[in-house]
mmCIF file of C-alpha atoms in Angstrom:
data_model
loop_
_atom_site.group_PDB
_atom_site.id
_atom_site.type_symbol
_atom_site.label_atom_id
_atom_site.label_comp_id
_atom_site.label_asym_id
_atom_site.label_seq_id
_atom_site.Cartn_x
_atom_site.Cartn_y
_atom_site.Cartn_z
ATOM 1 C CA UNK A 29 137.423 96.739 65.112
ATOM 2 C CA UNK A 30 136.736 92.986 65.375
ATOM 3 C CA UNK A 31 137.311 93.109 69.115
ATOM 4 C CA UNK A 32 134.850 95.965 69.496
ATOM 5 C CA UNK A 33 132.219 94.149 67.419
ATOM 6 C CA UNK A 34 132.676 90.953 69.439
ATOM 7 C CA UNK A 35 132.366 92.936 72.664
ATOM 8 C CA UNK A 36 129.049 94.482 71.659
ATOM 9 C CA UNK A 37 127.614 91.229 70.254
ATOM 10 C CA UNK A 38 128.033 89.526 73.609
ATOM 11 C CA UNK A 39 125.348 89.748 76.246
ATOM 12 C CA UNK A 40 126.370 91.883 79.191
ATOM 13 C CA UNK A 41 124.236 89.952 81.687
ATOM 14 C CA UNK A 42 125.547 86.708 83.112
ATOM 15 C CA UNK A 43 122.114 85.184 82.655
ATOM 16 C CA UNK A 44 118.820 86.440 81.329
ATOM 17 C CA UNK A 45 115.809 86.470 83.616
ATOM 18 C CA UNK A 46 112.646 85.439 81.791
ATOM 19 C CA UNK A 47 110.302 88.042 83.278
ATOM 20 C CA UNK A 48 107.922 87.834 80.355
ATOM 21 C CA UNK A 49 107.201 84.140 80.978
ATOM 22 C CA UNK A 50 107.113 84.518 84.762
ATOM 23 C CA UNK A 51 104.654 87.391 84.541
ATOM 24 C CA UNK A 52 102.491 85.486 82.075
ATOM 25 C CA UNK A 53 102.269 82.474 84.410
ATOM 26 C CA UNK A 54 101.309 84.649 87.362
ATOM 27 C CA UNK A 55 98.632 86.495 85.415
ATOM 28 C CA UNK A 56 97.298 83.263 83.884
ATOM 29 C CA UNK A 57 96.592 81.767 87.307
ATOM 30 C CA UNK A 58 95.850 84.955 89.261
ATOM 31 C CA UNK A 59 92.507 85.484 90.924
ATOM 32 C CA UNK A 60 90.925 88.697 92.145
ATOM 33 C CA UNK A 61 92.333 89.615 95.537
ATOM 34 C CA UNK A 62 95.606 87.711 95.156
ATOM 35 C CA UNK A 63 98.611 89.300 96.810
ATOM 36 C CA UNK A 64 102.101 89.354 95.358
ATOM 37 C CA UNK A 65 105.297 89.604 97.379
ATOM 38 C CA UNK A 66 108.638 90.372 95.732
ATOM 39 C CA UNK A 67 111.806 89.248 97.489
ATOM 40 C CA UNK A 68 113.823 91.836 95.618
ATOM 41 C CA UNK A 69 112.412 95.341 95.301
ATOM 42 C CA UNK A 70 113.897 95.596 91.812
ATOM 43 C CA UNK A 71 111.963 92.487 90.757
ATOM 44 C CA UNK A 72 108.718 94.420 90.863
ATOM 45 C CA UNK A 73 109.798 96.663 87.998
ATOM 46 C CA UNK A 74 109.992 94.055 85.194
ATOM 47 C CA UNK A 75 106.795 92.439 86.481
ATOM 48 C CA UNK A 76 104.994 95.783 86.235
ATOM 49 C CA UNK A 77 106.419 96.356 82.760
ATOM 50 C CA UNK A 78 105.119 93.043 81.384
ATOM 51 C CA UNK A 79 101.787 93.161 83.231
ATOM 52 C CA UNK A 80 100.925 96.820 82.704
ATOM 53 C CA UNK A 81 98.069 96.395 80.218
ATOM 54 C CA UNK A 82 96.747 93.061 81.510
ATOM 55 C CA UNK A 83 93.318 93.042 83.222
ATOM 56 C CA UNK A 84 94.448 90.346 85.689
ATOM 57 C CA UNK A 85 97.122 92.715 87.011
ATOM 58 C CA UNK A 86 94.521 95.199 88.208
ATOM 59 C CA UNK A 87 92.888 92.463 90.308
ATOM 60 C CA UNK A 88 96.072 91.756 92.272
ATOM 61 C CA UNK A 89 97.523 93.724 95.191
ATOM 62 C CA UNK A 90 101.217 94.179 95.755
ATOM 63 C CA UNK A 91 102.040 93.187 99.325
ATOM 64 C CA UNK A 92 105.667 94.246 99.164
ATOM 65 C CA UNK A 93 107.229 96.548 98.150
ATOM 66 C CA UNK A 94 104.239 98.874 98.037
ATOM 67 C CA UNK A 95 104.911 102.392 99.209
ATOM 68 C CA UNK A 96 102.869 103.991 96.442
ATOM 69 C CA UNK A 97 99.151 104.590 96.314
ATOM 70 C CA UNK A 98 96.593 102.463 94.536
ATOM 71 C CA UNK A 99 99.120 99.813 93.521
ATOM 72 C CA UNK A 100 101.271 102.407 91.734
ATOM 73 C CA UNK A 101 105.052 102.402 91.853
ATOM 74 C CA UNK A 102 106.841 104.887 94.073
ATOM 75 C CA UNK A 103 110.526 105.752 94.234
ATOM 76 C CA UNK A 104 110.487 104.181 97.717
ATOM 77 C CA UNK A 105 109.646 100.825 96.144
ATOM 78 C CA UNK A 106 113.121 100.801 94.607
ATOM 79 C CA UNK A 107 114.720 101.181 98.054
ATOM 80 C CA UNK A 108 112.656 98.599 99.921
ATOM 81 C CA UNK A 109 114.215 95.765 101.906
ATOM 82 C CA UNK A 110 112.236 92.536 102.271
ATOM 83 C CA UNK A 111 113.273 92.338 105.913
ATOM 84 C CA UNK A 112 110.675 95.097 106.407
ATOM 85 C CA UNK A 113 107.831 93.268 104.659
ATOM 86 C CA UNK A 114 104.618 93.176 106.739
ATOM 87 C CA UNK A 115 104.488 89.379 106.943
ATOM 88 C CA UNK A 116 102.264 89.160 110.015
ATOM 89 C CA UNK A 117 99.462 91.081 108.287
ATOM 90 C CA UNK A 118 99.363 88.850 105.194
ATOM 91 C CA UNK A 119 97.132 85.966 106.408
ATOM 92 C CA UNK A 120 94.367 88.333 107.517
ATOM 93 C CA UNK A 121 94.233 90.012 104.107
ATOM 94 C CA UNK A 122 95.076 87.355 101.516
ATOM 95 C CA UNK A 123 93.816 83.851 100.756
ATOM 96 C CA UNK A 124 96.441 83.445 98.025
ATOM 97 C CA UNK A 125 99.955 84.857 97.900
ATOM 98 C CA UNK A 126 102.406 84.859 95.012
ATOM 99 C CA UNK A 127 106.081 84.897 96.048
ATOM 100 C CA UNK A 128 108.533 86.082 93.407
ATOM 101 C CA UNK A 129 112.152 85.204 94.119
ATOM 102 C CA UNK A 130 114.984 86.868 92.227
ATOM 103 C CA UNK A 131 118.445 88.038 93.269
ATOM 104 C CA UNK A 132 118.117 86.004 96.454
ATOM 105 C CA UNK A 133 121.029 83.577 96.196
ATOM 106 C CA UNK A 134 124.284 83.677 98.119
ATOM 107 C CA UNK A 135 127.627 82.931 96.462
ATOM 108 C CA UNK A 136 127.266 79.237 97.317
ATOM 109 C CA UNK A 137 123.901 79.116 95.513
ATOM 110 C CA UNK A 138 121.838 78.800 98.675
ATOM 111 C CA UNK A 139 118.927 81.172 99.375
ATOM 112 C CA UNK A 140 119.718 84.132 101.585
ATOM 113 C CA UNK A 141 118.386 84.272 105.186
ATOM 114 C CA UNK A 142 115.525 86.603 104.250
ATOM 115 C CA UNK A 143 114.284 84.114 101.659
ATOM 116 C CA UNK A 144 114.352 81.354 104.268
ATOM 117 C CA UNK A 145 112.390 83.526 106.718
ATOM 118 C CA UNK A 146 109.727 84.473 104.163
ATOM 119 C CA UNK A 147 109.368 80.879 102.963
ATOM 120 C CA UNK A 148 109.096 79.607 106.544
ATOM 121 C CA UNK A 149 106.401 82.166 107.338
ATOM 122 C CA UNK A 150 104.403 81.332 104.222
ATOM 123 C CA UNK A 151 104.739 77.570 104.830
ATOM 124 C CA UNK A 152 103.431 78.030 108.382
ATOM 125 C CA UNK A 153 100.365 79.909 107.164
ATOM 126 C CA UNK A 154 99.687 78.591 103.664
ATOM 127 C CA UNK A 155 100.065 75.554 101.446
ATOM 128 C CA UNK A 156 102.463 75.682 98.498
ATOM 129 C CA UNK A 157 100.129 75.074 95.551
ATOM 130 C CA UNK A 158 102.294 75.847 92.541
ATOM 131 C CA UNK A 159 105.915 76.648 91.825
ATOM 132 C CA UNK A 160 107.843 77.306 88.677
ATOM 133 C CA UNK A 161 111.471 78.090 87.883
ATOM 134 C CA UNK A 162 112.430 80.368 85.026
ATOM 135 C CA UNK A 163 115.633 81.196 83.242
ATOM 136 C CA UNK A 164 117.978 83.445 85.178
ATOM 137 C CA UNK A 165 117.417 81.932 88.629
ATOM 138 C CA UNK A 166 113.914 83.384 88.813
ATOM 139 C CA UNK A 167 111.253 81.523 90.793
ATOM 140 C CA UNK A 168 107.519 82.006 91.207
ATOM 141 C CA UNK A 169 105.505 80.286 93.939
ATOM 142 C CA UNK A 170 101.815 80.369 94.734
ATOM 143 C CA UNK A 171 100.726 79.812 98.315
ATOM 144 C CA UNK A 172 97.058 79.256 99.154
ATOM 145 C CA UNK A 173 95.153 79.376 102.415
ATOM 146 C CA UNK A 174 95.187 76.226 104.487
ATOM 147 C CA UNK A 175 91.802 74.566 104.540
ATOM 148 C CA UNK A 176 90.469 73.752 108.005
ATOM 149 C CA UNK A 177 90.043 70.025 108.633
ATOM 150 C CA UNK A 178 86.578 68.667 107.887
ATOM 151 C CA UNK A 179 84.633 67.308 110.815
#
């Protein structure tokens, strides 16, 4: 009986991801028209859970995964692969992009190749304005449009 109690008292996850805090930071700094890009399709689900009733959430557009209509979740969103994200279309539609990174590390702790590709694309087209790490190897980054040089 003691063994069973000890088993159920322990946390089953290796580490907790602090989606509540990550979502709160995003919504605190979000502006109307911001886009949000999730590296992991499954990462969209806890974000939607914690942001569901927040007015700032309705002002943001999901860039990826977004197979539903009107920013609503679809079963296809669960199956999405970031390799298929429409990166080239982002700069024409968004002045600010939130990148949410979760479940993107290889066994050696380094980011996976898709993360590197997305980060490279965003760095080529935007300026990294804000970044924050959260418990559970969860990262949030805000990229903003590059300002043209003043003449």
